[in-house]
Amino acid sequence: PPFLPGGAMAATTSCRRVALGGLAVGGGAAARWRRLLLPDGCVLRLAPARCSCGVSWVCRQLPFSRQGTAGPKMELSSGKLARFADGSAVVQLGDTAVMVTAVSKTKPSASQFMPLVVDYRQKAAAAGRIPTNYLRRELGSTDKEILTSRVIDRSIRPLFPVGYFYDTQILCNLLAVDGVNDPDVLAINGASAALALSDIPWNGPIGAVRVGLVDGEAIINPTRKQMTSSALNLVVAGAPQNQVVMLEATAENILQQDFCHAIKVGVKHTQQIIQGIQQLVKERGVVKRTVQKLFVAPEEIVECAKKLAFNKIYAVFTDSSYDKISRDEAINKIRLETEEQLKEKFPEAEPYEIMESFNVVSKDIFRNLVLNEYRRCDGRDLTALRDIKCEVNMFKMLHGSALFQRGQTQVVLCTVTFDSIESSVKSDLISTAVSGIKDKNFMLHYEFPPYATNEIGKVTGLNRRELGHGALAERALKPIIPQDFPFTIRVTSEVLESNGSSSMASACGGSLALMDAGVPVSSAVAGVAIGLITKCSQEKGDIEDYRLLTDILGIEDYYGDMDFKMAGTNKGITALQVDLKLPGIPIKIVMEAIQQATAAKREILQIMNQTLAKPRPNRKESGPVVETIHVPLSKRLRFVGPGAYNLKKLQAQTGVTVSQLDEETYSVFAPTPSAMNEAREFIQEICKDDQEVNLEFGAVYTATITEIRDSGVMIKLYPNMTPVLLHNSQLDQRKIKHPSALGLEVGQEIQVKYFGRDPTDGRMRLSRKILQSPATTVLKTLSDKNSIVLGGTVPQSSTSSQ
């Protein structure tokens, strides 16, 4: 409009934009969407308009604050960038901006599942950096990118229509990073906006916020600085009507009531983002495409499959004598028989319709047993745990090890390995610029070989699932690791059998292995998975009835609606991850799941404490050793050697690594005590003739000439001292070109005056010339004392006499 003041002209772009605010505790929700707050304080009402290119635009905003103070506004825009994509959106908070695109094919995929791919990519240019690899360009995905992609996937996948088997790709690209606001939550909101504004069938939108907890106060979308002092890092993805879609949390062992409060606050503030996206969709008049086909089982075939296989399937699911393998074999046998009969009766049906019909019948029988008869396929009560067995110190040569077995089909072998601080994980420059994390001296690596589920597969590098499960277990254990531990800790968790939540078993086994290794953890950690079976109304789709299951089996996860994983100590919660297959669940169910998981967690901890209740007082004899060495600046060159020759030789001969802590202190890491003994001998050998005392400034000492050179004489002040050069200019008041002019010889004793050390290179400053002028001098005699001390003890002052 022509009457816009100059300060508002920037908003008149060919894009559809909405600024979302009030996303903090205390943020005002009373502000109205149909207002544009201008810099000069006036309020202007806007209606949808069109620019010259024909693209509609609108601008709205709400106040945004953190802890009651004015803060940046979250801004969503669409229609300007990537217009060939089915949907695109740019989300900006402060000076951090993320562009998300959504594209879905119109022809169905051959896959029998939802082929959704989410890729979150960090761009070096967005952080103002250049990649440090050889090619100086972005290469493979980093762990941070993969984990963020998984969070986005888990947030949006449940809202796709059932049977929508069309290749869909979500790409998230960082446009700019200010180092203050984390872009991962922006990417979730961008994916929601891109899908909602596209014609792709999707039952959104959703909204996502990060919740921090600083001094007991919940903060929405905290800055990176605030996160450094936050006891909670919670990402909440919410759906309309205060529904929860996804939760991801890391906590510093916070109390259950504080954790539940943070979830409620986060869900509340996601509703404002959802309303903003809904308003954009409404004003744009988005019409979803009509898909060729949704891959669902025909009711006629389902009814026939039910008549043929109901009794057989029911008999298998109600027989608790079956284990995982035998149950799967029995169901597969019934499947093959039923599918053959269905193919004969429905010869024109597609293979997928036959298979899916049997799956629908099996799923309904399994779920109805839980809902109506309160029966689980292994005979347990809804809140009962499987049998748990623990064992530690599996192999003596390992620094720490544990075996955690849950039931007959869940075994996790965890090992702990110590190494030097130099072995910590170094973050790439982009991750450091975005998140501020530099080094990580605790890591947990999760391995899931194919034999764990009686399968054959190619053993390759890390996949996304292994990375995600390992990251969850690592987050569960990290809060109990002491900050000043002198080693880098690597926990490996190898799943030997799997029929349930192996990530939570990894947390339990990892906790036992750390205590077995003698790591002074603050408390033990246990984790458990909670499942959900729901009954929804056919008209509105609301949940009419539900059952929560403790310590779910793999089949309960497969046929269920939720995988709720929570880990923590007896006191509080350290990690949480919630995956849903429903488009949202009420907060009430989440609160009940937390309560049920807390009770199960305490029961597991009691069982674990029977095996090992507290960390071992000492680390194993076969473990590594760390000592410190004090090296004065004047002797650093001799200790390190030219080009670090001595340190390299020490590492090659003994396997010991040396790292510098400060100007005069070095840390020596030895993989075994015997290696440390060899390192001591090596260091004593290279420093055996390196004795030093604290010399008194201005004192006169007796020196012995050890060598005659053209430039001066090499002298020693005491027997074990490394010879130093006394230059010709300091030998005599007269100017000489060679020491022989003064008749000096090797072995001759001369008097020199000490003037301290050169501040740049630590060399002694001595002079014989100054003594030729009349002055009162005091002759000093020196005693021997080591200057390089193992154990970090600083040398004391030496005695001297006149």
PDB file of C-alpha atoms in Angstrom, residues 2-225:
ATOM      1  CA  PRO A   2       1.268   3.500  -0.811  1.00  0.00           C
ATOM      2  CA  PHE A   3       0.658   4.840   2.707  1.00  0.00           C
ATOM      3  CA  LEU A   4       3.241   2.584   4.373  1.00  0.00           C
ATOM      4  CA  PRO A   5       5.947   4.575   6.189  1.00  0.00           C
ATOM      5  CA  GLY A   6       9.535   4.050   5.142  1.00  0.00           C
ATOM      6  CA  GLY A   7      10.334   1.828   8.104  1.00  0.00           C
ATOM      7  CA  ALA A   8       7.720  -0.682   6.981  1.00  0.00           C
ATOM      8  CA  MET A   9       8.635  -0.817   3.294  1.00  0.00           C
ATOM      9  CA  ALA A  10      11.022  -3.684   3.967  1.00  0.00           C
ATOM     10  CA  ALA A  11       8.035  -5.833   4.826  1.00  0.00           C
ATOM     11  CA  THR A  12       6.500  -5.275   1.410  1.00  0.00           C
ATOM     12  CA  THR A  13       8.139  -8.209  -0.357  1.00  0.00           C
ATOM     13  CA  SER A  14       6.874 -10.859  -2.739  1.00  0.00           C
ATOM     14  CA  CYS A  15       6.706 -13.398   0.045  1.00  0.00           C
ATOM     15  CA  ARG A  16       4.152 -14.588   2.512  1.00  0.00           C
ATOM     16  CA  ARG A  17       5.491 -13.922   5.977  1.00  0.00           C
ATOM     17  CA  VAL A  18       4.398 -14.124   9.563  1.00  0.00           C
ATOM     18  CA  ALA A  19       6.406 -13.239  12.646  1.00  0.00           C
ATOM     19  CA  LEU A  20       5.796 -15.525  15.565  1.00  0.00           C
ATOM     20  CA  GLY A  21       6.416 -14.190  19.020  1.00  0.00           C
ATOM     21  CA  GLY A  22       5.459 -14.578  22.598  1.00  0.00           C
ATOM     22  CA  LEU A  23       7.467 -17.774  22.648  1.00  0.00           C
ATOM     23  CA  ALA A  24       8.762 -17.448  26.185  1.00  0.00           C
ATOM     24  CA  VAL A  25       7.481 -17.788  29.656  1.00  0.00           C
ATOM     25  CA  GLY A  26       5.650 -14.599  30.395  1.00  0.00           C
ATOM     26  CA  GLY A  27       5.396 -13.769  26.688  1.00  0.00           C
ATOM     27  CA  GLY A  28       2.135 -11.954  25.993  1.00  0.00           C
ATOM     28  CA  ALA A  29      -0.428 -13.955  24.057  1.00  0.00           C
ATOM     29  CA  ALA A  30      -2.840 -11.049  24.195  1.00  0.00           C
ATOM     30  CA  ALA A  31      -1.359  -9.439  21.117  1.00  0.00           C
ATOM     31  CA  ARG A  32      -3.433  -9.917  18.011  1.00  0.00           C
ATOM     32  CA  TRP A  33      -2.348 -11.528  14.756  1.00  0.00           C
ATOM     33  CA  ARG A  34      -3.810  -8.799  12.621  1.00  0.00           C
ATOM     34  CA  ARG A  35      -1.375  -6.145  13.739  1.00  0.00           C
ATOM     35  CA  LEU A  36       1.950  -4.976  12.388  1.00  0.00           C
ATOM     36  CA  LEU A  37       3.913  -3.166  15.061  1.00  0.00           C
ATOM     37  CA  LEU A  38       5.932  -0.493  13.316  1.00  0.00           C
ATOM     38  CA  PRO A  39       9.168   1.049  14.609  1.00  0.00           C
ATOM     39  CA  ASP A  40       7.530   4.408  15.310  1.00  0.00           C
ATOM     40  CA  GLY A  41       4.977   2.777  17.618  1.00  0.00           C
ATOM     41  CA  CYS A  42       1.908   3.109  15.414  1.00  0.00           C
ATOM     42  CA  VAL A  43      -0.285   0.090  14.713  1.00  0.00           C
ATOM     43  CA  LEU A  44      -1.304  -0.665  11.139  1.00  0.00           C
ATOM     44  CA  ARG A  45      -3.949  -3.172  10.082  1.00  0.00           C
ATOM     45  CA  LEU A  46      -3.099  -5.039   6.923  1.00  0.00           C
ATOM     46  CA  ALA A  47      -5.175  -7.097   4.549  1.00  0.00           C
ATOM     47  CA  PRO A  48      -3.838  -9.609   2.014  1.00  0.00           C
ATOM     48  CA  ALA A  49      -2.480  -7.883  -1.075  1.00  0.00           C
ATOM     49  CA  ARG A  50      -0.671  -8.785  -4.273  1.00  0.00           C
ATOM     50  CA  CYS A  51       2.576  -7.443  -5.623  1.00  0.00           C
ATOM     51  CA  SER A  52       3.397  -6.896  -9.256  1.00  0.00           C
ATOM     52  CA  CYS A  53       4.518 -10.511  -9.717  1.00  0.00           C
ATOM     53  CA  GLY A  54       1.166 -11.811  -8.552  1.00  0.00           C
ATOM     54  CA  VAL A  55       2.398 -13.484  -5.375  1.00  0.00           C
ATOM     55  CA  SER A  56       0.367 -12.673  -2.273  1.00  0.00           C
ATOM     56  CA  TRP A  57       1.998 -11.512   0.893  1.00  0.00           C
ATOM     57  CA  VAL A  58       1.024 -10.625   4.434  1.00  0.00           C
ATOM     58  CA  CYS A  59       2.975  -9.647   7.545  1.00  0.00           C
ATOM     59  CA  ARG A  60       2.030 -10.142  11.160  1.00  0.00           C
ATOM     60  CA  GLN A  61       3.900 -10.416  14.413  1.00  0.00           C
ATOM     61  CA  LEU A  62       3.552 -10.951  18.136  1.00  0.00           C
ATOM     62  CA  PRO A  63       5.923  -9.718  20.859  1.00  0.00           C
ATOM     63  CA  PHE A  64       8.746 -12.150  21.591  1.00  0.00           C
ATOM     64  CA  SER A  65      10.631 -12.184  24.847  1.00  0.00           C
ATOM     65  CA  ARG A  66      12.919 -14.290  26.993  1.00  0.00           C
ATOM     66  CA  GLN A  67      12.350 -14.046  30.739  1.00  0.00           C
ATOM     67  CA  GLY A  68      10.246 -10.974  30.330  1.00  0.00           C
ATOM     68  CA  THR A  69      12.795  -8.977  28.316  1.00  0.00           C
ATOM     69  CA  ALA A  70      12.427  -7.946  24.719  1.00  0.00           C
ATOM     70  CA  GLY A  71      13.943 -10.471  22.347  1.00  0.00           C
ATOM     71  CA  PRO A  72      14.039 -11.437  18.681  1.00  0.00           C
ATOM     72  CA  LYS A  73      11.011 -12.545  16.696  1.00  0.00           C
ATOM     73  CA  MET A  74      10.664 -15.894  14.981  1.00  0.00           C
ATOM     74  CA  GLU A  75       9.740 -15.165  11.380  1.00  0.00           C
ATOM     75  CA  LEU A  76       8.303 -17.520   8.768  1.00  0.00           C
ATOM     76  CA  SER A  77       8.330 -16.574   5.118  1.00  0.00           C
ATOM     77  CA  SER A  78       7.351 -18.402   1.945  1.00  0.00           C
ATOM     78  CA  GLY A  79       6.975 -17.674  -1.741  1.00  0.00           C
ATOM     79  CA  LYS A  80      10.291 -15.950  -2.450  1.00  0.00           C
ATOM     80  CA  LEU A  81      12.890 -18.735  -2.502  1.00  0.00           C
ATOM     81  CA  ALA A  82      12.826 -22.210  -4.092  1.00  0.00           C
ATOM     82  CA  ARG A  83       9.453 -21.686  -5.802  1.00  0.00           C
ATOM     83  CA  PHE A  84       9.770 -24.822  -7.956  1.00  0.00           C
ATOM     84  CA  ALA A  85       9.560 -26.994  -4.849  1.00  0.00           C
ATOM     85  CA  ASP A  86       6.139 -28.248  -3.772  1.00  0.00           C
ATOM     86  CA  GLY A  87       6.598 -26.243  -0.605  1.00  0.00           C
ATOM     87  CA  SER A  88       9.302 -24.022   0.811  1.00  0.00           C
ATOM     88  CA  ALA A  89       9.711 -21.853   3.865  1.00  0.00           C
ATOM     89  CA  VAL A  90      12.392 -19.721   5.469  1.00  0.00           C
ATOM     90  CA  VAL A  91      12.454 -19.525   9.257  1.00  0.00           C
ATOM     91  CA  GLN A  92      14.494 -16.851  11.002  1.00  0.00           C
ATOM     92  CA  LEU A  93      15.177 -16.175  14.664  1.00  0.00           C
ATOM     93  CA  GLY A  94      17.542 -13.339  15.368  1.00  0.00           C
ATOM     94  CA  ASP A  95      20.134 -13.562  12.605  1.00  0.00           C
ATOM     95  CA  THR A  96      19.865 -17.356  12.238  1.00  0.00           C
ATOM     96  CA  ALA A  97      17.901 -18.436   9.168  1.00  0.00           C
ATOM     97  CA  VAL A  98      17.020 -21.867   7.775  1.00  0.00           C
ATOM     98  CA  MET A  99      15.381 -22.664   4.429  1.00  0.00           C
ATOM     99  CA  VAL A 100      13.338 -25.859   4.209  1.00  0.00           C
ATOM    100  CA  THR A 101      11.905 -27.367   1.025  1.00  0.00           C
ATOM    101  CA  ALA A 102       9.430 -30.205   0.568  1.00  0.00           C
ATOM    102  CA  VAL A 103       8.982 -32.227  -2.608  1.00  0.00           C
ATOM    103  CA  SER A 104       6.857 -35.341  -3.083  1.00  0.00           C
ATOM    104  CA  LYS A 105       6.422 -37.423  -6.210  1.00  0.00           C
ATOM    105  CA  THR A 106       3.000 -37.860  -7.742  1.00  0.00           C
ATOM    106  CA  LYS A 107       3.618 -41.502  -8.682  1.00  0.00           C
ATOM    107  CA  PRO A 108       3.657 -44.112  -5.924  1.00  0.00           C
ATOM    108  CA  SER A 109       6.841 -45.783  -4.796  1.00  0.00           C
ATOM    109  CA  ALA A 110       7.538 -49.485  -4.890  1.00  0.00           C
ATOM    110  CA  SER A 111       8.247 -49.372  -1.168  1.00  0.00           C
ATOM    111  CA  GLN A 112       5.784 -50.825   1.306  1.00  0.00           C
ATOM    112  CA  PHE A 113       6.308 -47.994   3.778  1.00  0.00           C
ATOM    113  CA  MET A 114       6.371 -44.214   3.830  1.00  0.00           C
ATOM    114  CA  PRO A 115       9.568 -43.354   1.864  1.00  0.00           C
ATOM    115  CA  LEU A 116      10.360 -40.105   3.665  1.00  0.00           C
ATOM    116  CA  VAL A 117      13.897 -38.700   3.583  1.00  0.00           C
ATOM    117  CA  VAL A 118      14.941 -35.729   5.715  1.00  0.00           C
ATOM    118  CA  ASP A 119      18.354 -34.131   5.209  1.00  0.00           C
ATOM    119  CA  TYR A 120      19.566 -31.315   7.418  1.00  0.00           C
ATOM    120  CA  ARG A 121      22.775 -29.748   6.113  1.00  0.00           C
ATOM    121  CA  GLN A 122      25.056 -27.268   7.824  1.00  0.00           C
ATOM    122  CA  LYS A 123      26.649 -24.842   5.389  1.00  0.00           C
ATOM    123  CA  ALA A 124      30.063 -23.444   6.182  1.00  0.00           C
ATOM    124  CA  ALA A 125      29.232 -20.135   4.531  1.00  0.00           C
ATOM    125  CA  ALA A 126      26.257 -19.722   6.874  1.00  0.00           C
ATOM    126  CA  ALA A 127      28.673 -19.591   9.799  1.00  0.00           C
ATOM    127  CA  GLY A 128      31.183 -17.425   7.949  1.00  0.00           C
ATOM    128  CA  ARG A 129      33.744 -20.206   7.713  1.00  0.00           C
ATOM    129  CA  ILE A 130      35.472 -22.298   5.061  1.00  0.00           C
ATOM    130  CA  PRO A 131      35.500 -26.103   5.446  1.00  0.00           C
ATOM    131  CA  THR A 132      38.862 -27.372   6.680  1.00  0.00           C
ATOM    132  CA  ASN A 133      38.947 -30.613   4.669  1.00  0.00           C
ATOM    133  CA  TYR A 134      41.233 -31.085   1.682  1.00  0.00           C
ATOM    134  CA  LEU A 135      38.611 -30.096  -0.904  1.00  0.00           C
ATOM    135  CA  ARG A 136      37.396 -27.113   1.152  1.00  0.00           C
ATOM    136  CA  ARG A 137      33.758 -28.007   0.599  1.00  0.00           C
ATOM    137  CA  GLU A 138      30.944 -29.754   2.451  1.00  0.00           C
ATOM    138  CA  LEU A 139      31.329 -33.528   2.184  1.00  0.00           C
ATOM    139  CA  GLY A 140      29.488 -36.247   4.111  1.00  0.00           C
ATOM    140  CA  SER A 141      26.942 -35.657   6.838  1.00  0.00           C
ATOM    141  CA  THR A 142      28.189 -35.038  10.351  1.00  0.00           C
ATOM    142  CA  ASP A 143      26.705 -36.629  13.480  1.00  0.00           C
ATOM    143  CA  LYS A 144      24.970 -33.362  14.332  1.00  0.00           C
ATOM    144  CA  GLU A 145      23.333 -33.227  10.908  1.00  0.00           C
ATOM    145  CA  ILE A 146      22.138 -36.836  11.096  1.00  0.00           C
ATOM    146  CA  LEU A 147      20.723 -36.463  14.611  1.00  0.00           C
ATOM    147  CA  THR A 148      18.909 -33.260  13.669  1.00  0.00           C
ATOM    148  CA  SER A 149      17.506 -34.949  10.558  1.00  0.00           C
ATOM    149  CA  ARG A 150      16.144 -37.747  12.750  1.00  0.00           C
ATOM    150  CA  VAL A 151      14.442 -35.264  15.071  1.00  0.00           C
ATOM    151  CA  ILE A 152      12.739 -33.562  12.123  1.00  0.00           C
ATOM    152  CA  ASP A 153      11.709 -36.915  10.638  1.00  0.00           C
ATOM    153  CA  ARG A 154      10.162 -38.088  13.908  1.00  0.00           C
ATOM    154  CA  SER A 155       8.248 -34.808  14.204  1.00  0.00           C
ATOM    155  CA  ILE A 156       6.573 -34.839  10.797  1.00  0.00           C
ATOM    156  CA  ARG A 157       6.292 -38.531   9.834  1.00  0.00           C
ATOM    157  CA  PRO A 158       3.264 -39.378  12.063  1.00  0.00           C
ATOM    158  CA  LEU A 159       1.121 -36.761  10.305  1.00  0.00           C
ATOM    159  CA  PHE A 160       1.285 -38.239   6.802  1.00  0.00           C
ATOM    160  CA  PRO A 161      -1.849 -40.119   5.737  1.00  0.00           C
ATOM    161  CA  VAL A 162      -1.893 -43.867   6.308  1.00  0.00           C
ATOM    162  CA  GLY A 163      -0.841 -45.639   3.123  1.00  0.00           C
ATOM    163  CA  TYR A 164       0.841 -42.597   1.546  1.00  0.00           C
ATOM    164  CA  PHE A 165       3.733 -44.422  -0.123  1.00  0.00           C
ATOM    165  CA  TYR A 166       5.082 -41.611  -2.306  1.00  0.00           C
ATOM    166  CA  ASP A 167       8.742 -40.592  -2.270  1.00  0.00           C
ATOM    167  CA  THR A 168       8.996 -37.423  -0.200  1.00  0.00           C
ATOM    168  CA  GLN A 169      12.103 -35.407   0.548  1.00  0.00           C
ATOM    169  CA  ILE A 170      12.623 -32.629   3.068  1.00  0.00           C
ATOM    170  CA  LEU A 171      15.832 -30.604   2.668  1.00  0.00           C
ATOM    171  CA  CYS A 172      16.955 -28.141   5.341  1.00  0.00           C
ATOM    172  CA  ASN A 173      19.740 -25.714   4.468  1.00  0.00           C
ATOM    173  CA  LEU A 174      21.315 -23.193   6.808  1.00  0.00           C
ATOM    174  CA  LEU A 175      21.295 -19.728   5.275  1.00  0.00           C
ATOM    175  CA  ALA A 176      22.846 -17.832   8.172  1.00  0.00           C
ATOM    176  CA  VAL A 177      23.977 -18.618  11.714  1.00  0.00           C
ATOM    177  CA  ASP A 178      24.490 -15.932  14.343  1.00  0.00           C
ATOM    178  CA  GLY A 179      26.002 -18.231  16.979  1.00  0.00           C
ATOM    179  CA  VAL A 180      23.234 -17.235  19.403  1.00  0.00           C
ATOM    180  CA  ASN A 181      20.126 -19.102  18.261  1.00  0.00           C
ATOM    181  CA  ASP A 182      20.261 -22.823  17.487  1.00  0.00           C
ATOM    182  CA  PRO A 183      18.862 -23.589  14.012  1.00  0.00           C
ATOM    183  CA  ASP A 184      17.575 -27.147  14.661  1.00  0.00           C
ATOM    184  CA  VAL A 185      14.235 -26.049  16.139  1.00  0.00           C
ATOM    185  CA  LEU A 186      13.858 -23.558  13.296  1.00  0.00           C
ATOM    186  CA  ALA A 187      14.296 -26.432  10.846  1.00  0.00           C
ATOM    187  CA  ILE A 188      11.411 -28.370  12.442  1.00  0.00           C
ATOM    188  CA  ASN A 189       9.114 -25.352  12.135  1.00  0.00           C
ATOM    189  CA  GLY A 190      10.338 -24.764   8.585  1.00  0.00           C
ATOM    190  CA  ALA A 191       9.521 -28.358   7.622  1.00  0.00           C
ATOM    191  CA  SER A 192       6.062 -27.926   9.129  1.00  0.00           C
ATOM    192  CA  ALA A 193       5.460 -24.697   7.222  1.00  0.00           C
ATOM    193  CA  ALA A 194       6.824 -26.081   3.932  1.00  0.00           C
ATOM    194  CA  LEU A 195       4.562 -29.154   4.100  1.00  0.00           C
ATOM    195  CA  ALA A 196       1.522 -27.181   5.247  1.00  0.00           C
ATOM    196  CA  LEU A 197       1.900 -24.600   2.459  1.00  0.00           C
ATOM    197  CA  SER A 198       2.435 -27.282  -0.204  1.00  0.00           C
ATOM    198  CA  ASP A 199      -0.136 -29.493  -1.895  1.00  0.00           C
ATOM    199  CA  ILE A 200       1.438 -32.603  -0.330  1.00  0.00           C
ATOM    200  CA  PRO A 201      -1.119 -34.533   1.744  1.00  0.00           C
ATOM    201  CA  TRP A 202      -0.134 -33.914   5.346  1.00  0.00           C
ATOM    202  CA  ASN A 203      -2.249 -33.539   8.469  1.00  0.00           C
ATOM    203  CA  GLY A 204      -0.269 -30.714  10.005  1.00  0.00           C
ATOM    204  CA  PRO A 205       0.886 -28.215  10.949  1.00  0.00           C
ATOM    205  CA  ILE A 206       3.038 -28.731  14.006  1.00  0.00           C
ATOM    206  CA  GLY A 207       5.106 -26.309  16.070  1.00  0.00           C
ATOM    207  CA  ALA A 208       8.386 -26.869  17.852  1.00  0.00           C
ATOM    208  CA  VAL A 209      10.226 -25.031  20.619  1.00  0.00           C
ATOM    209  CA  ARG A 210      13.257 -25.669  22.776  1.00  0.00           C
ATOM    210  CA  VAL A 211      12.776 -25.409  26.532  1.00  0.00           C
ATOM    211  CA  GLY A 212      15.641 -24.624  28.882  1.00  0.00           C
ATOM    212  CA  LEU A 213      15.652 -24.542  32.666  1.00  0.00           C
ATOM    213  CA  VAL A 214      17.808 -21.822  34.240  1.00  0.00           C
ATOM    214  CA  ASP A 215      17.595 -21.233  37.987  1.00  0.00           C
ATOM    215  CA  GLY A 216      14.356 -23.185  38.101  1.00  0.00           C
ATOM    216  CA  GLU A 217      12.665 -21.034  35.441  1.00  0.00           C
ATOM    217  CA  ALA A 218      11.587 -22.434  32.083  1.00  0.00           C
ATOM    218  CA  ILE A 219      12.898 -20.484  29.090  1.00  0.00           C
ATOM    219  CA  ILE A 220      11.538 -20.905  25.573  1.00  0.00           C
ATOM    220  CA  ASN A 221      14.076 -20.988  22.746  1.00  0.00           C
ATOM    221  CA  PRO A 222      17.037 -20.028  24.972  1.00  0.00           C
ATOM    222  CA  THR A 223      20.205 -18.603  23.484  1.00  0.00           C
ATOM    223  CA  ARG A 224      23.415 -20.562  23.320  1.00  0.00           C
ATOM    224  CA  LYS A 225      24.751 -18.652  26.323  1.00  0.00           C
TER     225      LYS A 225
END
